[in-house]
Amino acid sequence: MTRAEALAATLLAEMQAAGAVPVAADILQPAETLLDLYGEDIRARAYVTHDPDLGEMMLRPDFTVPVVQAHMREGAEPARYCYAGPVFRKQTGGRAREYLQVGYEIFARNDPARADAEVFALFARLLAAYDLRPVTGDIGILKAAVAGLTTSDLRKTALLRHIWHPNRFRALLERMGGQGPLAGARADLIARLREKPTGTLLAEAGQMLGLRSEAEIAARVERLIADAQTPPIPQAEVAALEGLLALKSPASEALAQMRAMGWDALTPALDRLDARLDALASAGIDPASLPFEASFGRTTMEYYDGFVFGFLPAREGLPPVATGGRYDALTAVLGQGQAIPAVGGVIRPALLEALI
C-alpha cells in the first residue's frame, strides 16, 4: 500500500465514523450522462472510449455524479455516503492524470445550512494538521445577482451558462453592457446581417460546412438580430456585479458588505449565507475569521449551485487539496422527476502526501 493509499484509508475510516456509509462506483461511466450535463466541453477533461455493447463511455472523472444517480434510484433519506478510489482527468503541465479521491456526501431535506456546516467542519477537522488555507464562496449568490439584472431572459441564460468560465463571463457582461471591443464587433455583425435577407446571405456563403442546418443558422441569425434590440445592461448594475465578483473578506464582513449593496435580488441567497454562518459557528468555525471569496468555485465542476469551499496549499502552484459544495440542482437533473438537497466534498490524499 502506498502512503497516499494509507492516507485514503484513514480518511475513509474517519468519514465512516462520522456516520457515512461506504459506497463504490464503476470506473467506466456512460458518457451520455456527463455530456448531457456539461456539453461537449467535458471531452476536453475526460478520457473517452467506445464499448461495442454500451456505446460511448468515460473513465470516471469524479464520484459525485454516479453517487447521486445511485441515491436517486434507491437511496434512503437522509443519507451520508463516503468513498475512495481513482479518478481520471486530462491534465497539462505535468499534473497527475490519475489520482485518488476520498469523498463525503450528505443527502438531507431538512436544515441545509446545518448540512453545509457539517461537511465543512468535518473536512476542517480532518485537514487541521496540514498547512492549508480554507476558503468559502457561494455560487447561489452569483446566480441571484445575474437573475436580478435588468436585461432579457436570453441574456441572463447566456451569462449563467458561462458563470464557470470567468473570462467568457466577463467578456459577455462587458458586451451586454454596451462596452468594449466585443460590443463594437457585435454591432458591425448585426449591421451586415440586416443588409440582406438570411436566405441571400446563406446562398452567398457557398458550400455548407459543419453540422448546423440552414434552418438552425437562420434561427441563430434571427436571435442575434432580436438580441440587438435589447437595451444594454445599466452600467450601475454591471459595476455592482463586477464589485461582487471581486469581493474577498472574512465571511461575516462579506455578508455585511453584500447586504449594504441593497440589491433586493440577493436577499434570499444572503439569508441562506447568514443561516450557514450561524451553523458554522455552532460547529466550532468562526465566521469572523473564515475567508469568503465571491468568485471562488467558478473554475470547478459546473454542478455546484450554492455553498462552495476549498482547502488550498500555502505552496504556490499546487491545486486545492480539498474542494466541495452544494449541488441541489444536480439531484433534480439526475433524479427523473425527484430532487433532494445535497452537499459534499472530496480530498486528494496524494496532495496531502506531498505536503508531508
PDB file of N, CA and C in Angstrom, residues 68 72 327-340:
ATOM      1  N   VAL A  68     -24.823  10.308  -6.887  1.00  0.00           N
ATOM      2  CA  VAL A  68     -26.154  10.916  -6.961  1.00  0.00           C
ATOM      3  C   VAL A  68     -27.117   9.998  -7.701  1.00  0.00           C
ATOM      4  N   MET A  72     -30.520   8.515  -6.052  1.00  0.00           N
ATOM      5  CA  MET A  72     -31.831   8.855  -6.583  1.00  0.00           C
ATOM      6  C   MET A  72     -32.601   7.614  -7.017  1.00  0.00           C
ATOM      7  N   TYR A 327     -25.010  20.983  -4.343  1.00  0.00           N
ATOM      8  CA  TYR A 327     -25.388  20.712  -5.730  1.00  0.00           C
ATOM      9  C   TYR A 327     -26.837  20.234  -5.814  1.00  0.00           C
ATOM     10  N   ASP A 328     -27.761  21.025  -5.262  1.00  0.00           N
ATOM     11  CA  ASP A 328     -29.180  20.654  -5.232  1.00  0.00           C
ATOM     12  C   ASP A 328     -29.744  20.397  -6.629  1.00  0.00           C
ATOM     13  N   ALA A 329     -29.395  21.263  -7.590  1.00  0.00           N
ATOM     14  CA  ALA A 329     -29.976  21.136  -8.931  1.00  0.00           C
ATOM     15  C   ALA A 329     -29.555  19.845  -9.607  1.00  0.00           C
ATOM     16  N   LEU A 330     -28.360  19.339  -9.310  1.00  0.00           N
ATOM     17  CA  LEU A 330     -27.892  18.106  -9.939  1.00  0.00           C
ATOM     18  C   LEU A 330     -28.793  16.936  -9.587  1.00  0.00           C
ATOM     19  N   THR A 331     -29.294  16.894  -8.354  1.00  0.00           N
ATOM     20  CA  THR A 331     -30.172  15.780  -7.978  1.00  0.00           C
ATOM     21  C   THR A 331     -31.482  15.826  -8.754  1.00  0.00           C
ATOM     22  N   ALA A 332     -31.947  17.033  -9.091  1.00  0.00           N
ATOM     23  CA  ALA A 332     -33.164  17.143  -9.901  1.00  0.00           C
ATOM     24  C   ALA A 332     -32.916  16.669 -11.324  1.00  0.00           C
ATOM     25  N   VAL A 333     -31.736  17.013 -11.884  1.00  0.00           N
ATOM     26  CA  VAL A 333     -31.407  16.611 -13.250  1.00  0.00           C
ATOM     27  C   VAL A 333     -31.299  15.089 -13.358  1.00  0.00           C
ATOM     28  N   LEU A 334     -30.680  14.454 -12.360  1.00  0.00           N
ATOM     29  CA  LEU A 334     -30.453  13.015 -12.407  1.00  0.00           C
ATOM     30  C   LEU A 334     -31.559  12.211 -11.727  1.00  0.00           C
ATOM     31  N   GLY A 335     -32.516  12.909 -11.106  1.00  0.00           N
ATOM     32  CA  GLY A 335     -33.500  12.211 -10.281  1.00  0.00           C
ATOM     33  C   GLY A 335     -34.760  11.773 -10.975  1.00  0.00           C
ATOM     34  N   GLN A 336     -34.869  12.024 -12.296  1.00  0.00           N
ATOM     35  CA  GLN A 336     -36.043  11.589 -13.052  1.00  0.00           C
ATOM     36  C   GLN A 336     -37.337  12.033 -12.370  1.00  0.00           C
ATOM     37  N   GLY A 337     -37.414  13.339 -12.126  1.00  0.00           N
ATOM     38  CA  GLY A 337     -38.614  13.900 -11.517  1.00  0.00           C
ATOM     39  C   GLY A 337     -38.526  14.084 -10.023  1.00  0.00           C
ATOM     40  N   GLN A 338     -37.497  13.561  -9.382  1.00  0.00           N
ATOM     41  CA  GLN A 338     -37.308  13.735  -7.956  1.00  0.00           C
ATOM     42  C   GLN A 338     -36.098  14.624  -7.712  1.00  0.00           C
ATOM     43  N   ALA A 339     -36.035  15.192  -6.526  1.00  0.00           N
ATOM     44  CA  ALA A 339     -34.891  16.035  -6.158  1.00  0.00           C
ATOM     45  C   ALA A 339     -34.743  16.012  -4.648  1.00  0.00           C
ATOM     46  N   ILE A 340     -33.515  16.245  -4.184  1.00  0.00           N
ATOM     47  CA  ILE A 340     -33.243  16.336  -2.754  1.00  0.00           C
ATOM     48  C   ILE A 340     -32.023  17.220  -2.562  1.00  0.00           C
TER      49      ILE A 340
END
